[in-house]
Amino acid sequence: MGKVKVLVLVSLLLVAIYGFSDFYLNVGTLQIGNENYMVYEFGPEFTIGPLTLGITLTTYASDLTTGSFYFGYPGAPQPSTNIIDGINITALGLDLGSFWFRYGRMRSITYGMGFVFNGYVVPDIRTLDLGLRFGSTSASVHVPYQILQLSNFTFQQSDSLYTGIARLNVLSLDLSIFGGMEIESESPSATPLQYVAGVSLTKEIFGISLGAEADIQYWKDGTTGYGAFAGAYGDFGILQLVAGPYMTSDGFSPWLIGRNYRTLRLSNDFGPEAYEADMGYIVSLGFTLSPYGKVSASLKGNFEGKMTLSGEGVVNIPAIGGTNGLVLYGYLYDETPFEDGQFFDPNTQARLTIAYPVFGSFFAGVKYIWENQEWKQTAFVGGSANF
C-alpha cells in the first residue's frame, strides 16, 4: 500500500511539473555535519499574483548499499518513513507591496557597500526573510529556520547568523543601518563572533555612487573591532565598479561575512587575534553581458603587499548545431594569491562547473574542485544548486 501511495504522489508531481514553467529538480549529495546524504528531490515552483509556492518530493539515503530511503529534509533528529514528510515546502512567498515574506533556499546577503556583509550565503539551507517597504524606506530581517517534517511540523535552526537592515532617505542621501547576531549554543571556533553592525551613507552623482561605511565587530571574549571604508561604485551596464581605501583596528576583518565565513567560523583558530589593525584598498570589477553571463572579481590588499582575491562567474554558451548549449560556472577565493609565483596553492578554494542543460532547469554536468593541490572531478545531475 505504501508503494502505491508513493507512485500516486510521484505521478501527481510529474504532472504538476510539466504543467508549470518553473520546477526544481536535484539529484546529488548533501553534507550535514559529518554525514553525507544522497538526495533526490523534484517538484514545481510557480507564482500567481503576489503568491509564490514551491513544493518538492524529497527522499534521501545516508547509505546507498542498505537500500533504505527516508522522506523529508536530511538532518532531522529522527529519519522519517512517512510519505507525508516527503512533501517539502521549498519556497513560500507573499508580496503585498508594503509587506512581504519569503521562505526558501537562502539567497546571498550584501549590506551597505559590502565592506562586511559581502555575498554571504550557505548552500542547501532554507531560511525565512520578511520585510516592510514604504516608498524609499524599507526594513527586512533574515531568520535562519527551516521545516524538516510536515507530519509533526518539525523545524530547526538552519544557520547561526541572524541579520537585518533598514534603508531610508535622509537629506537626499541613501542611509543603510544593518547588523547581525550569532546564536549558537556551542561553537567549534576558538573565539566566535557575537555581534556585527554597520551604517553606510551614499549619494549618486552622475551615475556614480559616492559613499562611506563604518562597522563594528564584537567578539564573544569582549574584543571590539572597528573598520571604515570610503569609495565609489557604479553600474554602467556592461561594467560594474567598486573601489576605495579602508582602515581597520585590531579585531576587525573586512569581507568577514562572505562566502567563506562559514568555513572560517568552524576553524579552531577563528577569533579576533587573527585580525590586526590594517590600512589598504578594495577594488571590485564586474562584467555583465546579457544573455551570455556575468563575471566579477574583487581584490582586497594592504600597503604591505598582503592580498585576498575572490571571484565568481557564470558564462552561457549559446546553442550551436542543434545542441542546448553549455553553462560554465566558476568560483575562486584565495588569501595568498600569486604567492611564490603560484596562482593555485594550498590556500586556494576553487571550483569549475561545466553543465549541459538537458531541459528547462535540469542540468547534467561535471564539477572540478581544487582540493589538496589537485583538481578532483565529480559528475552531477540536477538543478543549478549543484553548481
Coordinates of C-alpha atoms in Angstrom, one line a residue:
M1 CA 0.0 0.0 0.0
G2 CA 2.9 2.3 0.8
K3 CA 4.4 1.8 -2.6
V4 CA 1.1 2.6 -4.3
K5 CA 0.9 5.9 -2.3
V6 CA 4.5 6.8 -3.4
L7 CA 3.7 6.0 -7.1
V8 CA 0.5 8.1 -6.9
L9 CA 2.3 11.1 -5.3
V10 CA 5.2 10.8 -7.8
S11 CA 2.7 10.8 -10.7
L12 CA 0.9 13.8 -9.4
L13 CA 4.1 15.7 -9.0
L14 CA 5.3 14.8 -12.5
V15 CA 2.0 16.1 -14.0
A16 CA 2.4 19.3 -11.9
I17 CA 6.0 19.7 -13.2
Y18 CA 5.0 19.7 -16.8
G19 CA 2.1 21.9 -16.1
F20 CA 4.2 24.8 -14.8
S21 CA 7.0 26.7 -16.4
D22 CA 9.5 26.5 -13.5
F23 CA 10.4 23.5 -11.4
Y24 CA 13.2 22.3 -9.1
L25 CA 15.0 19.1 -9.8
N26 CA 18.0 17.8 -7.9
V27 CA 19.9 14.6 -7.7
G28 CA 23.1 14.8 -5.7
T29 CA 24.9 14.7 -2.4
L30 CA 24.5 16.9 0.6
Q31 CA 26.7 17.0 3.7
I32 CA 25.2 17.9 7.0
G33 CA 27.6 17.8 9.9
N34 CA 29.8 14.7 9.4
E35 CA 27.1 12.8 7.5
N36 CA 26.8 12.6 3.7
Y37 CA 23.4 12.0 2.1
M38 CA 22.3 11.1 -1.4
V39 CA 19.3 13.3 -2.1
Y40 CA 16.6 13.1 -4.7
E41 CA 14.0 15.8 -5.0
F42 CA 11.8 17.4 -7.6
G43 CA 8.7 19.5 -7.9
P44 CA 7.1 22.6 -9.3
E45 CA 7.5 26.2 -8.3
F46 CA 5.1 28.8 -9.5
T47 CA 4.0 32.4 -8.9
I48 CA 0.4 33.5 -9.1
G49 CA 0.0 37.2 -8.4
P50 CA 1.6 38.0 -5.1
L51 CA 2.0 34.3 -4.1
T52 CA 5.0 32.1 -4.8
L53 CA 4.8 28.4 -3.9
G54 CA 7.3 25.6 -4.4
I55 CA 6.7 22.0 -3.4
T56 CA 9.0 19.0 -3.9
L57 CA 9.0 15.3 -3.2
T58 CA 12.2 14.7 -1.3
T59 CA 13.7 11.3 -0.5
Y60 CA 17.3 10.6 0.7
A61 CA 19.6 7.8 2.0
S62 CA 22.7 8.0 4.1
D63 CA 24.0 4.7 2.9
L64 CA 23.0 3.6 -0.7
T65 CA 24.2 0.0 0.0
T66 CA 21.4 -0.6 2.6
G67 CA 18.6 0.3 0.2
S68 CA 16.8 2.3 2.9
F69 CA 15.3 5.6 1.8
Y70 CA 13.7 8.2 4.1
F71 CA 11.4 11.2 3.4
G72 CA 11.9 14.8 4.2
Y73 CA 14.8 17.1 4.6
P74 CA 18.1 15.3 5.6
G75 CA 19.4 16.0 9.0
A76 CA 16.2 15.6 11.0
P77 CA 16.8 14.1 14.5
Q78 CA 14.7 11.0 13.5
P79 CA 14.6 10.0 9.8
S80 CA 11.0 9.6 8.6
T81 CA 9.5 6.8 6.6
N82 CA 6.2 8.7 6.4
I83 CA 5.3 9.7 2.8
I84 CA 3.8 12.9 4.1
D85 CA 7.2 14.0 5.1
G86 CA 8.4 13.6 1.5
I87 CA 6.4 16.7 0.6
N88 CA 8.8 19.6 1.2
I89 CA 8.0 23.3 1.1
T90 CA 10.9 24.6 -0.9
A91 CA 9.5 28.1 -1.5
L92 CA 6.7 30.1 0.0
G93 CA 6.4 33.8 -0.5
L94 CA 3.9 36.6 -0.4
D95 CA 4.4 40.1 -1.6
L96 CA 1.7 42.6 -0.8
G97 CA 3.7 45.7 -1.6
S98 CA 4.2 47.2 1.8
F99 CA 4.7 43.8 3.4
W100 CA 6.5 40.7 2.1
F101 CA 7.9 37.4 3.2
R102 CA 9.8 34.6 1.6
Y103 CA 10.7 31.1 2.8
G104 CA 13.0 29.0 0.7
R105 CA 16.6 28.4 -0.4
M106 CA 18.9 31.0 1.1
R107 CA 19.8 34.0 -1.1
S108 CA 23.1 35.8 -0.8
I109 CA 23.3 38.8 1.6
T110 CA 25.1 42.0 0.9
Y111 CA 24.5 45.1 3.1
G112 CA 25.7 48.7 2.7
M113 CA 28.7 49.0 0.4
G114 CA 29.7 45.3 1.0
F115 CA 32.6 46.1 3.4
V116 CA 31.5 43.4 5.9
F117 CA 28.4 41.7 4.6
N118 CA 29.6 40.7 1.2
G119 CA 27.7 38.0 -0.6
Y120 CA 27.1 35.8 2.4
V121 CA 25.2 32.5 1.5
V122 CA 25.1 29.0 2.8
P123 CA 24.2 26.4 0.1
D124 CA 21.5 23.9 0.6
I125 CA 19.7 25.5 3.5
R126 CA 16.3 27.2 3.7
T127 CA 15.6 30.4 5.6
L128 CA 12.8 32.9 6.2
D129 CA 13.1 36.6 5.1
L130 CA 10.5 39.2 5.7
G131 CA 10.2 42.9 5.5
L132 CA 8.3 46.2 5.1
R133 CA 8.6 48.9 2.5
F134 CA 7.1 52.4 2.2
G135 CA 8.5 54.3 -0.7
S136 CA 12.2 54.8 -0.2
T137 CA 12.0 53.5 3.3
S138 CA 12.3 49.7 3.9
A139 CA 13.4 47.2 6.5
S140 CA 13.9 43.4 6.5
V141 CA 15.1 40.6 8.7
H142 CA 16.8 37.3 7.9
V143 CA 15.8 34.3 10.1
P144 CA 17.6 31.0 9.6
Y145 CA 15.0 28.4 10.3
Q146 CA 13.7 25.6 8.0
I147 CA 10.9 23.0 8.1
L148 CA 12.2 19.4 8.4
Q149 CA 9.0 17.3 8.5
L150 CA 5.3 18.2 7.9
S151 CA 3.7 15.2 9.7
N152 CA 4.7 16.6 13.1
F153 CA 5.7 20.1 11.8
T154 CA 9.3 19.7 12.9
F155 CA 11.6 22.7 12.2
Q156 CA 15.0 23.7 13.3
Q157 CA 17.6 26.5 13.1
S158 CA 19.4 26.1 9.7
D159 CA 22.2 28.6 10.4
S160 CA 23.7 30.5 13.3
L161 CA 23.6 34.0 11.8
Y162 CA 20.5 36.3 12.1
T163 CA 20.7 39.6 10.2
G164 CA 18.6 42.7 9.5
I165 CA 18.8 46.0 7.6
A166 CA 16.8 49.3 7.4
R167 CA 17.1 51.7 4.5
L168 CA 15.9 55.3 4.3
N169 CA 16.5 58.6 2.5
V170 CA 17.9 61.4 4.7
L171 CA 18.6 64.8 3.1
S172 CA 18.8 63.2 -0.4
L173 CA 21.3 60.6 0.9
D174 CA 20.7 56.9 1.0
L175 CA 21.2 55.6 4.6
S176 CA 21.5 52.0 5.5
I177 CA 21.7 50.6 9.1
F178 CA 22.3 46.9 9.4
G179 CA 23.6 44.2 11.7
G180 CA 23.9 40.6 12.5
M181 CA 23.9 38.3 15.6
E182 CA 25.4 34.9 16.1
I183 CA 23.1 32.5 18.0
E184 CA 24.7 29.1 18.7
S185 CA 24.8 27.3 22.0
E186 CA 28.2 25.7 21.2
S187 CA 30.8 26.9 18.8
P188 CA 33.8 24.9 17.5
S189 CA 35.8 28.0 16.9
A190 CA 38.3 29.4 19.5
T191 CA 36.5 32.8 19.9
P192 CA 33.3 33.1 17.9
L193 CA 31.9 36.4 16.6
Q194 CA 28.8 37.6 18.6
Y195 CA 27.6 40.8 17.0
V196 CA 28.3 42.9 13.9
A197 CA 26.8 46.2 13.0
G198 CA 27.3 48.9 10.5
V199 CA 26.0 52.0 8.8
S200 CA 26.5 53.3 5.2
L201 CA 25.7 56.6 3.6
T202 CA 25.8 57.1 -0.2
K203 CA 24.9 59.6 -2.8
E204 CA 24.6 59.1 -6.5
I205 CA 26.2 61.8 -8.7
F206 CA 26.2 61.5 -12.5
G207 CA 25.6 57.7 -12.3
I208 CA 28.3 57.1 -9.8
S209 CA 27.5 56.5 -6.1
L210 CA 30.0 58.0 -3.6
G211 CA 29.8 57.0 0.0
A212 CA 31.3 55.6 3.2
E213 CA 30.6 52.8 5.6
A214 CA 31.6 52.3 9.2
D215 CA 31.2 49.0 11.1
I216 CA 32.0 47.2 14.4
Q217 CA 32.6 43.5 15.1
Y218 CA 32.1 42.4 18.7
W219 CA 33.5 39.0 19.7
K220 CA 32.5 36.7 22.5
D221 CA 35.6 37.4 24.5
G222 CA 34.7 41.1 24.7
T223 CA 37.0 42.3 21.9
T224 CA 35.6 45.0 19.7
G225 CA 37.0 45.8 16.3
Y226 CA 36.3 48.9 14.2
G227 CA 36.5 49.5 10.4
A228 CA 35.7 52.1 7.8
F229 CA 35.6 52.2 4.0
A230 CA 35.0 55.1 1.6
G231 CA 34.8 54.9 -2.1
A232 CA 32.8 54.9 -5.3
Y233 CA 30.7 52.4 -7.0
G234 CA 28.7 52.4 -10.2
D235 CA 26.7 50.3 -12.6
F236 CA 27.5 51.3 -16.3
G237 CA 25.5 48.5 -17.9
I238 CA 28.3 46.1 -19.0
L239 CA 30.7 47.3 -16.3
Q240 CA 30.2 47.4 -12.5
L241 CA 32.9 49.0 -10.4
V242 CA 33.6 49.4 -6.6
A243 CA 36.9 51.0 -5.4
G244 CA 38.3 52.8 -2.4
P245 CA 40.5 52.7 0.7
Y246 CA 39.8 51.2 4.1
M247 CA 41.1 51.3 7.6
T248 CA 40.6 48.8 10.5
S249 CA 41.6 48.3 14.1
D250 CA 42.7 45.1 15.8
G251 CA 39.9 42.5 15.8
F252 CA 38.2 43.7 12.6
S253 CA 38.1 41.9 9.3
P254 CA 36.8 43.4 6.0
W255 CA 34.6 41.0 4.0
L256 CA 34.2 38.8 7.1
I257 CA 30.5 37.9 6.4
G258 CA 31.1 36.5 2.9
R259 CA 31.1 33.2 1.0
N260 CA 34.0 31.9 3.2
Y261 CA 32.5 32.9 6.6
R262 CA 31.0 29.5 7.5
T263 CA 34.4 27.8 6.8
L264 CA 36.2 30.4 8.9
R265 CA 33.7 30.2 11.8
L266 CA 34.2 26.4 12.0
S267 CA 38.0 26.6 12.2
N268 CA 39.8 26.1 15.5
D269 CA 41.8 29.3 15.3
F270 CA 39.0 31.7 14.4
G271 CA 38.9 34.8 16.6
P272 CA 39.8 38.5 16.8
E273 CA 43.5 37.8 17.4
A274 CA 43.7 36.7 13.7
Y275 CA 43.0 40.2 12.5
E276 CA 45.4 43.1 13.2
A277 CA 45.0 46.8 12.5
D278 CA 45.3 47.5 8.8
M279 CA 45.1 50.1 6.0
G280 CA 44.5 49.2 2.4
Y281 CA 42.3 49.2 -0.6
I282 CA 39.4 47.3 -2.2
V283 CA 38.8 47.1 -5.9
S284 CA 35.9 45.1 -7.4
L285 CA 35.1 44.7 -11.1
G286 CA 32.1 43.1 -12.7
F287 CA 31.2 42.4 -16.3
T288 CA 27.6 41.7 -17.4
L289 CA 26.8 40.8 -21.0
S290 CA 23.2 39.6 -21.2
P291 CA 22.3 36.9 -22.0
Y292 CA 25.8 35.5 -22.1
G293 CA 26.6 35.8 -18.4
K294 CA 28.3 37.7 -15.6
V295 CA 31.7 37.6 -14.2
S296 CA 33.1 39.5 -11.1
A297 CA 36.4 39.7 -9.3
S298 CA 37.4 41.5 -6.1
L299 CA 40.8 42.3 -4.7
K300 CA 41.5 43.4 -1.2
G301 CA 45.0 44.4 -0.3
N302 CA 47.1 46.4 2.2
F303 CA 50.1 48.6 1.7
E304 CA 52.4 45.9 2.9
G305 CA 51.6 43.6 -0.1
K306 CA 49.1 41.2 1.5
M307 CA 46.1 40.5 -0.7
T308 CA 42.9 38.5 -0.9
L309 CA 41.4 37.6 -4.2
S310 CA 37.9 36.4 -4.9
G311 CA 35.8 35.9 -8.0
E312 CA 32.7 34.2 -9.3
G313 CA 31.1 34.0 -12.7
V314 CA 28.6 32.3 -15.0
V315 CA 29.0 32.1 -18.8
N316 CA 26.2 30.9 -21.0
I317 CA 27.4 29.4 -24.3
P318 CA 24.5 29.5 -26.8
A319 CA 23.1 26.5 -28.6
I320 CA 25.1 25.5 -31.7
G321 CA 24.2 22.8 -34.2
G322 CA 21.1 21.6 -32.5
T323 CA 22.6 21.3 -29.0
N324 CA 21.3 23.1 -25.9
G325 CA 24.5 25.0 -25.3
L326 CA 26.6 24.9 -22.2
V327 CA 26.7 26.7 -18.8
L328 CA 30.1 27.4 -17.2
Y329 CA 30.3 28.4 -13.5
G330 CA 33.5 29.3 -11.6
Y331 CA 34.3 30.3 -8.1
L332 CA 37.7 31.4 -6.5
Y333 CA 38.8 32.5 -3.1
D334 CA 42.4 32.9 -2.2
E335 CA 44.0 34.7 0.8
T336 CA 47.5 34.3 -0.7
P337 CA 47.2 34.9 -4.4
F338 CA 50.3 34.8 -6.6
E339 CA 52.4 33.8 -3.5
D340 CA 55.7 32.2 -4.6
G341 CA 54.6 32.7 -8.2
Q342 CA 51.7 30.2 -7.9
F343 CA 48.1 31.0 -8.8
F344 CA 46.7 27.8 -7.2
D345 CA 48.2 26.8 -3.9
P346 CA 47.0 25.0 -0.7
N347 CA 45.1 28.2 0.5
T348 CA 43.1 28.4 -2.7
Q349 CA 39.4 27.5 -2.8
A350 CA 38.2 27.0 -6.3
R351 CA 35.7 25.1 -8.4
L352 CA 34.6 24.9 -12.0
T353 CA 31.3 23.5 -13.3
I354 CA 30.6 22.6 -16.9
A355 CA 26.8 21.9 -17.2
Y356 CA 24.7 20.8 -20.1
P357 CA 21.0 22.0 -19.9
V358 CA 19.1 18.7 -20.6
F359 CA 15.7 20.5 -20.5
G360 CA 14.3 23.5 -18.6
S361 CA 16.2 24.0 -15.4
F362 CA 17.6 20.4 -15.3
F363 CA 21.3 20.0 -15.9
A364 CA 23.9 17.2 -16.3
G365 CA 27.5 18.1 -15.9
V366 CA 30.9 17.8 -14.3
K367 CA 32.4 19.7 -11.4
Y368 CA 36.2 20.2 -10.9
I369 CA 37.1 21.1 -7.3
W370 CA 40.5 22.2 -6.2
E371 CA 41.5 20.2 -3.2
N372 CA 44.8 19.1 -1.7
Q373 CA 46.6 20.9 -4.6
E374 CA 44.9 18.9 -7.3
W375 CA 41.6 19.1 -9.3
K376 CA 39.1 16.5 -8.3
Q377 CA 36.3 15.6 -10.7
T378 CA 32.7 14.7 -9.9
A379 CA 29.6 14.3 -12.0
F380 CA 26.1 15.5 -11.2
V381 CA 22.6 15.8 -12.5
G382 CA 20.0 18.2 -11.2
G383 CA 19.3 21.9 -10.8
S384 CA 21.7 24.9 -10.7
A385 CA 22.0 24.5 -6.9
N386 CA 24.6 21.8 -7.8
F387 CA 26.9 24.4 -9.4

